[in-house]
GROMACS .gro file of C-alpha atoms in nm:
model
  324
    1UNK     CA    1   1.016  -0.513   1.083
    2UNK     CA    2   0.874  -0.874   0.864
    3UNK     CA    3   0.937  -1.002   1.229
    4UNK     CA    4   0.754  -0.769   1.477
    5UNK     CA    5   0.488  -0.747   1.218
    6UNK     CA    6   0.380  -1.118   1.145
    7UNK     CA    7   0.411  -1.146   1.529
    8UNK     CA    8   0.184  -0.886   1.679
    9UNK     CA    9  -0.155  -0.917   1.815
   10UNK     CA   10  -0.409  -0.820   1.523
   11UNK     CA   11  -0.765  -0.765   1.466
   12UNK     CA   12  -0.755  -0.774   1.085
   13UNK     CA   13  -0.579  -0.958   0.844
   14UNK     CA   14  -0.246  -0.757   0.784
   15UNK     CA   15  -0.091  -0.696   0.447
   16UNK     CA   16   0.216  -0.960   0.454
   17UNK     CA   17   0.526  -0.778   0.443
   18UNK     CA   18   0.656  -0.926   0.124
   19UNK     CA   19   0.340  -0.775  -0.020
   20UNK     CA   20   0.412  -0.431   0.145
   21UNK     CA   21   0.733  -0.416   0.026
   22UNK     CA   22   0.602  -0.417  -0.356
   23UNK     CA   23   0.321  -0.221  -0.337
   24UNK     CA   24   0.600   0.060  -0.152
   25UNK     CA   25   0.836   0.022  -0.450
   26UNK     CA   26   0.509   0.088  -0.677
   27UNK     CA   27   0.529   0.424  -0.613
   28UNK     CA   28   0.863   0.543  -0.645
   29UNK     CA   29   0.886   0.712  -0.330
   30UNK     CA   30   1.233   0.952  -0.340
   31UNK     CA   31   1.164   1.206  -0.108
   32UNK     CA   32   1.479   1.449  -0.043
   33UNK     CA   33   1.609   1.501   0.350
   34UNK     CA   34   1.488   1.868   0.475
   35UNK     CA   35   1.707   2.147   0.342
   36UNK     CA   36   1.845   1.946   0.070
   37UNK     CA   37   1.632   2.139  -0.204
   38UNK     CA   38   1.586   2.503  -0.246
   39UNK     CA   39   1.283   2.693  -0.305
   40UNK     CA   40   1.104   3.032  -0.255
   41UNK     CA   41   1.059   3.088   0.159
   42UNK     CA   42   0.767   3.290   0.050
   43UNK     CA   43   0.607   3.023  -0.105
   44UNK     CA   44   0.690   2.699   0.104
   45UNK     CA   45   0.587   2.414  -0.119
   46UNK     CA   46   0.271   2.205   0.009
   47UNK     CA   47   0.394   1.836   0.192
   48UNK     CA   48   0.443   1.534   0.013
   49UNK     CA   49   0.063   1.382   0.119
   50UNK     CA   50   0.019   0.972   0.103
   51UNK     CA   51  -0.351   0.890   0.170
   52UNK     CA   52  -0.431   0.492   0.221
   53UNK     CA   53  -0.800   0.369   0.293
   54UNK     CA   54  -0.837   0.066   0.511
   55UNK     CA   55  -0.564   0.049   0.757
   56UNK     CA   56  -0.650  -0.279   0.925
   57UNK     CA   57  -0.375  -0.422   1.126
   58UNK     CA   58  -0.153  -0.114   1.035
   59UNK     CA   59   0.130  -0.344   0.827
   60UNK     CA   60   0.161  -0.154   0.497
   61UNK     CA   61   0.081   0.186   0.696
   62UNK     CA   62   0.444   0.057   0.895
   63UNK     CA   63   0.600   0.040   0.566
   64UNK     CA   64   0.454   0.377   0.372
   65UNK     CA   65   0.601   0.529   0.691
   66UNK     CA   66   0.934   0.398   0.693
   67UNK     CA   67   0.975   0.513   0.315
   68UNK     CA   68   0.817   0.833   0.395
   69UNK     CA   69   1.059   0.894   0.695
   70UNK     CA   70   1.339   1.054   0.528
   71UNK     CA   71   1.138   1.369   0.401
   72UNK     CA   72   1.033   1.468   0.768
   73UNK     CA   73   1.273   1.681   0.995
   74UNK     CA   74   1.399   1.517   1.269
   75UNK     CA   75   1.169   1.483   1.596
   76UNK     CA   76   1.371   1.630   1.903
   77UNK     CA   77   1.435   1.307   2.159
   78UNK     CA   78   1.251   1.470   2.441
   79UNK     CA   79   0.906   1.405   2.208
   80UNK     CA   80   1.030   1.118   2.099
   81UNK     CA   81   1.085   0.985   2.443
   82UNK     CA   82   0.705   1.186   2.543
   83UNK     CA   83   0.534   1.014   2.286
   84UNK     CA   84   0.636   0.680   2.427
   85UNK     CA   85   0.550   0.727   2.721
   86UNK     CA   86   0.206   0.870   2.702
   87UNK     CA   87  -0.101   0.680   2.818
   88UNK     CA   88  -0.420   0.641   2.557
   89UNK     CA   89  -0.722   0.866   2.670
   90UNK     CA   90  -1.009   0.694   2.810
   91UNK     CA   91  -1.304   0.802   2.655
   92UNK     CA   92  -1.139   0.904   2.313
   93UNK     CA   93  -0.836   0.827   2.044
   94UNK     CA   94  -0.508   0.910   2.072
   95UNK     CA   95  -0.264   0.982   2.338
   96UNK     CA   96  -0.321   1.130   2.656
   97UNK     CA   97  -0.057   1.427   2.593
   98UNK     CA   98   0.040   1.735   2.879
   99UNK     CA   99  -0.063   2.049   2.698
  100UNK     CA  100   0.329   2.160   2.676
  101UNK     CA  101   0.416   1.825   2.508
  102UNK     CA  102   0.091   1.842   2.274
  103UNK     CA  103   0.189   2.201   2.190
  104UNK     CA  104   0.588   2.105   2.052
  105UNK     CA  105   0.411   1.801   1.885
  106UNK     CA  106   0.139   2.022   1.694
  107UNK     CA  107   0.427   2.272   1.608
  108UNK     CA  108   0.665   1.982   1.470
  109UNK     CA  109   0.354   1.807   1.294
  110UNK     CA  110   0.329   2.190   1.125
  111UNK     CA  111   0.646   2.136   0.978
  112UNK     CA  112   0.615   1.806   0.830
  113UNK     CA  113   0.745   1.761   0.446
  114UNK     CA  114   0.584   1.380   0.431
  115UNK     CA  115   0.269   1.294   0.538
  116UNK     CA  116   0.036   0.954   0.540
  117UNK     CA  117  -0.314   0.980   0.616
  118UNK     CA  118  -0.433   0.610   0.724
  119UNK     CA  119  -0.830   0.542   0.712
  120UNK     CA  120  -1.021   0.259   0.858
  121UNK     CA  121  -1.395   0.312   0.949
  122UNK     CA  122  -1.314   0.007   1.238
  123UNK     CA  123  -1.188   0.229   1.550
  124UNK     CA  124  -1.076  -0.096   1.699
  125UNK     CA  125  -0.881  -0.110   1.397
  126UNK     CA  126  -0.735   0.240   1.377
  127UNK     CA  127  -0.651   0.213   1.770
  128UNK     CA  128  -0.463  -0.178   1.779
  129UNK     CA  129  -0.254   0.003   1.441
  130UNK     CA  130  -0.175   0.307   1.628
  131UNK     CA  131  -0.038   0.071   1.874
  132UNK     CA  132   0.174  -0.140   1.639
  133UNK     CA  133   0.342   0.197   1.495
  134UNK     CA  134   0.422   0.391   1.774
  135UNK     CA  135   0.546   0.086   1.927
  136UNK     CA  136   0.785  -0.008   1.688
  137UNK     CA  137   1.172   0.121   1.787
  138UNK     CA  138   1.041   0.337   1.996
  139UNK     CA  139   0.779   0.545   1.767
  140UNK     CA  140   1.032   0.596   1.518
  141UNK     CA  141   0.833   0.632   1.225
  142UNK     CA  142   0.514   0.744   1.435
  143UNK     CA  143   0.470   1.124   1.397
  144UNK     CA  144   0.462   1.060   1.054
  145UNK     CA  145   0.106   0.902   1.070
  146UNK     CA  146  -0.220   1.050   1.081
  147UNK     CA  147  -0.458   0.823   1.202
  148UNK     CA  148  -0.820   0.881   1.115
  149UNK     CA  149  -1.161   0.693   1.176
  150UNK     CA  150  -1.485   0.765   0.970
  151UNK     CA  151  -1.582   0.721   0.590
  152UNK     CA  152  -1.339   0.842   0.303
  153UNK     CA  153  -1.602   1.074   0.184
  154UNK     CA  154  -1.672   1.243   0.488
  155UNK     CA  155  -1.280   1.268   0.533
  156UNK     CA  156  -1.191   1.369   0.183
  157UNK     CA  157  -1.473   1.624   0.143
  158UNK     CA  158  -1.396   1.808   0.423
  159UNK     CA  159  -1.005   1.780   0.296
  160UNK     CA  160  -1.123   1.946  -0.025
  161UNK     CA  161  -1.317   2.213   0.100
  162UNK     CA  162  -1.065   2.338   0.255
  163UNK     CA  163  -0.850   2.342  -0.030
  164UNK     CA  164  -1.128   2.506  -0.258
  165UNK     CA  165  -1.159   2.136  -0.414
  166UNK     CA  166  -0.813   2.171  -0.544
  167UNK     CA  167  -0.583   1.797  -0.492
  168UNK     CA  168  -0.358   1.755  -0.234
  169UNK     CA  169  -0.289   1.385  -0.243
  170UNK     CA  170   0.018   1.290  -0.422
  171UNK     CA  171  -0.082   0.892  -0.407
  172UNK     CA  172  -0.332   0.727  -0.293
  173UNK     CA  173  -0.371   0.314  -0.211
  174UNK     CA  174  -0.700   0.132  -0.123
  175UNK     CA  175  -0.695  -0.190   0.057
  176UNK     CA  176  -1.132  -0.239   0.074
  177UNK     CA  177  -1.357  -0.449  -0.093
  178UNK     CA  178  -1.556  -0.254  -0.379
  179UNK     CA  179  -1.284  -0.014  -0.386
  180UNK     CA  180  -1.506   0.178  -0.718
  181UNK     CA  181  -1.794   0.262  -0.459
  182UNK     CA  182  -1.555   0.495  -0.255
  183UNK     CA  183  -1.291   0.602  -0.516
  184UNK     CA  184  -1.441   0.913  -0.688
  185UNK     CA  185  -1.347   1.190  -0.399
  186UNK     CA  186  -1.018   1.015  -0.393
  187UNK     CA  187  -0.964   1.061  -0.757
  188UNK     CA  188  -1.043   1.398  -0.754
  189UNK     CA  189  -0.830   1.462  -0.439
  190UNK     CA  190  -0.514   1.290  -0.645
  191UNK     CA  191  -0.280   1.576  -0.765
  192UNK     CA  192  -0.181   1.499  -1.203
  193UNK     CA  193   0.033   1.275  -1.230
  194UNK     CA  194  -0.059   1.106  -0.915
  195UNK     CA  195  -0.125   0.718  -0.875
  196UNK     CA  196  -0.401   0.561  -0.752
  197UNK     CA  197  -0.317   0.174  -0.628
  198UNK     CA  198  -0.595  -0.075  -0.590
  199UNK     CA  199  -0.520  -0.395  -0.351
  200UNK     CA  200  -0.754  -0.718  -0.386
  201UNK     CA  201  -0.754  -1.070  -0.330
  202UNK     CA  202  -0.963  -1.144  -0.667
  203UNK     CA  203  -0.869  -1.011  -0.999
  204UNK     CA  204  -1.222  -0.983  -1.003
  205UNK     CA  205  -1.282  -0.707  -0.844
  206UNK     CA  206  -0.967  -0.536  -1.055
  207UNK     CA  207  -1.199  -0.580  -1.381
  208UNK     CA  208  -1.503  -0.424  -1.208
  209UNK     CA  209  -1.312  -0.105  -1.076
  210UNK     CA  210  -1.144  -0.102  -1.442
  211UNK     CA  211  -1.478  -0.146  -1.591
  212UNK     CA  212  -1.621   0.179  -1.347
  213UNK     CA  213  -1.357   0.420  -1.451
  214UNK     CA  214  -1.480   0.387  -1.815
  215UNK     CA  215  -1.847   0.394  -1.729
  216UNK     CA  216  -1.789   0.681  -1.575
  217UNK     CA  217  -1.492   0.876  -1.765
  218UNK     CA  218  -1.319   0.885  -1.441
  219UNK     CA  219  -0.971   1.109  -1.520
  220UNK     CA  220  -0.753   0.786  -1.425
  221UNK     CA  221  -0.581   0.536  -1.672
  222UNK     CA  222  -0.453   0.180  -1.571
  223UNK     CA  223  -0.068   0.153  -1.595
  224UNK     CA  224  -0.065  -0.199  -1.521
  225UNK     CA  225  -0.177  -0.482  -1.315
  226UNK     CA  226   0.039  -0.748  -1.131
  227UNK     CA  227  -0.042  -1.032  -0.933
  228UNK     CA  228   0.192  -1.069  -0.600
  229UNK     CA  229   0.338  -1.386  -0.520
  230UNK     CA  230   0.288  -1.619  -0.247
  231UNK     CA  231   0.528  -1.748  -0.048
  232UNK     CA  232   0.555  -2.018   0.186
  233UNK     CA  233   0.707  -2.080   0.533
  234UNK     CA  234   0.815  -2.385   0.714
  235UNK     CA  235   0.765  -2.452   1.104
  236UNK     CA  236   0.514  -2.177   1.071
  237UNK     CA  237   0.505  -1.817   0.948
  238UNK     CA  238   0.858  -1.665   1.061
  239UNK     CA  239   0.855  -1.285   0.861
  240UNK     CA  240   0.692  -1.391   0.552
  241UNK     CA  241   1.002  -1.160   0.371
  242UNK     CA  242   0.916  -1.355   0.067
  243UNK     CA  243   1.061  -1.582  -0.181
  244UNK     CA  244   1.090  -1.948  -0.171
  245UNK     CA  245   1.291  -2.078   0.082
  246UNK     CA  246   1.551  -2.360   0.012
  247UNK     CA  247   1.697  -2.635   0.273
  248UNK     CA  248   2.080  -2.613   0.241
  249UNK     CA  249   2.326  -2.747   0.521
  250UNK     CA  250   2.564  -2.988   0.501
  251UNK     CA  251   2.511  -3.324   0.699
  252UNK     CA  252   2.669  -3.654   0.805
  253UNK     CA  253   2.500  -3.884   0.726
  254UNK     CA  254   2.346  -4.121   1.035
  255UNK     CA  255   2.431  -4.480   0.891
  256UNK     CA  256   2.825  -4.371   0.830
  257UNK     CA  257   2.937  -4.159   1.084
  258UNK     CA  258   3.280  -4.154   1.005
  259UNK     CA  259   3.166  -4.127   0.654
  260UNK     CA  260   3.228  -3.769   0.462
  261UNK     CA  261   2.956  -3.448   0.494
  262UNK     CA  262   2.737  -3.486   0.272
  263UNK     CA  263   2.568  -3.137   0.140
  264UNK     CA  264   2.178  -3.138   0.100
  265UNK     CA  265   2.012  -2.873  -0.126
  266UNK     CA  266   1.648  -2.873  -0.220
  267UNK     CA  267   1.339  -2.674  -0.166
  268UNK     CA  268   1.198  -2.681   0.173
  269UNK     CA  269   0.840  -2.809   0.187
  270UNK     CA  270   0.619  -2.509   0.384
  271UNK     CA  271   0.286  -2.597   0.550
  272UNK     CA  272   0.173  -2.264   0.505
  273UNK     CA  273   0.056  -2.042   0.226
  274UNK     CA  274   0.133  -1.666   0.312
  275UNK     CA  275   0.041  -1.299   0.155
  276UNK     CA  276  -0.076  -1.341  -0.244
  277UNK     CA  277  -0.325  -1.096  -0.415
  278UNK     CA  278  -0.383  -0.868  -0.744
  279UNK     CA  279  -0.282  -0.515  -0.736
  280UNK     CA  280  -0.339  -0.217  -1.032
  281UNK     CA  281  -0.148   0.085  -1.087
  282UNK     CA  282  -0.308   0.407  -1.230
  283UNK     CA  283  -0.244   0.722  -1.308
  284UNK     CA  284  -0.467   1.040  -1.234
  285UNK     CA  285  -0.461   1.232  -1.587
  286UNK     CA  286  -0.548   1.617  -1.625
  287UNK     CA  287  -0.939   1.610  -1.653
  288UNK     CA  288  -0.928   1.756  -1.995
  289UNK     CA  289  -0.777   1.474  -2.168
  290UNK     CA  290  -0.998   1.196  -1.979
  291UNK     CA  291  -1.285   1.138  -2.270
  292UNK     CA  292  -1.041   1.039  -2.536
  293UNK     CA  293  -0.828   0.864  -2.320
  294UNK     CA  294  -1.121   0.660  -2.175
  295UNK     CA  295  -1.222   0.620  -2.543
  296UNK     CA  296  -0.908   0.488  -2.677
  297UNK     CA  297  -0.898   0.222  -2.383
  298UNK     CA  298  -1.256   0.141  -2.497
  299UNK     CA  299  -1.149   0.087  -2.842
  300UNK     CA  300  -0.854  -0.097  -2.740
  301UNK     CA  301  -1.058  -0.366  -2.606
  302UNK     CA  302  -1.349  -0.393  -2.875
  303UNK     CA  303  -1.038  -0.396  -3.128
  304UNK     CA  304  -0.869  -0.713  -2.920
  305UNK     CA  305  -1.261  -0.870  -2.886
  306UNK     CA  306  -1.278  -0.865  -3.246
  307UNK     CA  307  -0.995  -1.008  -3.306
  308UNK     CA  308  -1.030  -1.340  -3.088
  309UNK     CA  309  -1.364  -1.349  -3.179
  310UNK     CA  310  -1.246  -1.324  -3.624
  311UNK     CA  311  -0.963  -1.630  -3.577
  312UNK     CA  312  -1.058  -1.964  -3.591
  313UNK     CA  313  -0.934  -2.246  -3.345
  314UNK     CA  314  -0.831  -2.457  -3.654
  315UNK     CA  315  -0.737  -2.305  -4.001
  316UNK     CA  316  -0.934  -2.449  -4.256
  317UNK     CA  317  -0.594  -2.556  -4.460
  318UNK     CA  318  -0.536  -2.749  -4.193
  319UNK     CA  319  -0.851  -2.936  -4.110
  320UNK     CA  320  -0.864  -3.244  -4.188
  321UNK     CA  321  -1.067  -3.416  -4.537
  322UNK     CA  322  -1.354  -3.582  -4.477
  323UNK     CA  323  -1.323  -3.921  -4.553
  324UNK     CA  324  -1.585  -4.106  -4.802
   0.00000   0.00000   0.00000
C-alpha cells in the first residue's frame, strides 16, 4: 500500500504512510467481523461511523479504510467486479452505475457495520482520491468510503438534523489548517467517549485549538500530544514505511579481490526528508462535566506558570560572593 501510495499521481500533499499508520493505531480501531456479536434484531445497533475532514490525496482515507474493513460484510464479486468497471459521470461525481447495479450497491451500503465519511471542499480533490481507493486491489476497501464535497458544517448539520442533534460519529480526525474554526459541529456530532484527532505541521496551531476548547468550554479534553517522526529515504522516496534505514551488505573489497568479504553496517545517508508533523488526541466528555473539567485544565496551567515563574535560575546559596 506505502508503495502504490507514494507513487500515484496527486493533487495535494498526501499524509505519508508512516504517518497514517500512527494516527490509525491512535484510535484503537477493533471492530468485530459481522455475526460475531449478538444483539437485539429489533434494535440493530447504529454503524461504527469514522468522519475525517480534508481528504486531499486520499492516503490516510486508504488506511482508515483498510482498518475499518473487517466490520463490513462481504461485497458479492459481481459488485466488486461492477464497481471496477464503471465509468465516472460526466457532468457529476461518482460512478456512472446501471440502475440494477446501483440498486445491490445502495442495498449492501444499507447494511454496512463500518463507515468513513471523507470531506474535502476541493472536488478535484475528492474525485483524484476516489480514484486512488477504488483503484487499489481492485476496490477492495472502496464501498467502505463515503466521499463527500462541501463545508463540514453544511455536511454535519444536515447529519444532525436528521438525528434530532443526537452524535453519530464515533471518531473524528481533521487534517486542515485552523482546525478550531470548523470543529464545534464536529464535537457535538462525536458520540462520549469519542476522540477527536487534530493533524498539523506546527505545534502551533495545536496550542491555538487547545487554547479554543477552553475559551469556549468545548466538552473535549486533550489526552495527549505527539510529534511524528521523519524519516528519510535514499535514491528517492521508495514507501516512506518509516524508520531509519541502515546500509548492510557484505562486500569485497575492490583493492583485494581475493581478499575476505568484508561486512559494511552504517546508516544510509537519505537526500530526502519525508512525512513529520504534530498530532493531539482528545476525548469528547459528557457535556455535563465540561466546566470543571475545562477549569481544572485551566488551573493546571496557571499552577505550572507559577511555578517556573517562583524558581530562580541560580539559588542564592549558590551564587557566587562578591568580591571587594
Amino acid at each position: 500500500m506505502a508503495s502504490y501510495i507514494i507513487n500515484s499521481a496527486r493533487y495535494a500533499t498526501p499524509i505519508y504512510p508512516h504517518d497514517a499508520n500512527i494516527i490509525v493505531s491512535l484510535l484503537d480501531l477493533n471492530l468485530p467481523r459481522p455475526g460475531e456479536e449478538e444483539y437485539d434484531t429489533d434494535h440493530t445497533p447504529p454503524p461504527f461511523e469514522i468522519f475525517e475532514a480534508g481528504t486531499g490525496m486520499g492516503s490516510l482515507t486508504l488506511h482508515l479504510a483498510r482498518a475499518l474493513h473487517a466490520g463490513n460484510p462481504a461485497i458479492p464479486p459481481s459488485l466488486r467486479n461492477a464497481l471496477c468497471s464503471a465509468r465516472y459521470k460526466r457532468d457529476e461525481f461518482g460512478l456512472d452505475l446501471s440502475p440494477e447495479v446501483s440498486a445491490e450497491y445502495d442495498t449492501y451500503k444499507n447494511n454496512r457495520r463500518a463507515i468513513l465519511h471523507t470531506l474535502d471542499r476541493n472536488p478535484k480533490h475528492s474525485k483524484a482520491a476516489h480514484s486512488l481507493i477504488r483503484q487499489f486491489r481492485r476496490a477492495l476497501y472502496f464501498p467502505t468510503v463515503d466521499f463527500h464535497v462541501g463545508s463540514i458544517d453544511e455536511y454535519l448539520s444536515s447529519r444532525l438534523a436528521q438525528t434530532n442533534n443526537e452524535p453519530f460519529l464515533s471518531h473524528a480526525i481533521l487534517d486542515l489548517p485552523s482546525a478550531h474554526d470548523h470543529a464545534e459541529p464536529v464535537i457535538q456530532a462525536l458520540h462520549s467517549n469519542g476522540l477527536l484527532i487534530i493533524f498539523t505541521p506546527s505545534i502551533s496551531q495545536i496550542a491555538d485549538f487547545q487554547a479554543w476548547i477552553l475559551r469556549s468550554g468545548q466538552p473535549i479534553r486533550p489526552e495527549r500530544v505527539i510529534e511524528l517522526p521523519v524519516s528519510t529515504t535514499a535514491d528517492g522516496v521508495r514507501d516512506t514505511g518509516g524508520g531509519k534505514e541502515w546500509d548492510v551488505k557484505t562486500v569485497i573489497p575492490k583493492d583485494q579481490p581475493d581478499g575476505a568479504p568484508v561486512q559494511v553496517m552504517r546508516p544510509r545517508v537519505g537526500d530526502r526528508i519525508a512525512g513529520g508533523g504534530f498530532v493531539a488526541v482528545m476525548r469528547r466528555w459528557p457535556a455535563g462535566q465540561v466546566p470543571s473539567e475545562a477549569q481544572s485544565l485551566g488551573d493546571e496551567a496557571v499552577s505550572e506558570l507559577d511555578e517556573l515563574s517562583g524558581t530562580d535560575e541560580v539559588p542564592e546559596s549558590e551564587k557566587p560572593s562578591e568580591s571587594s
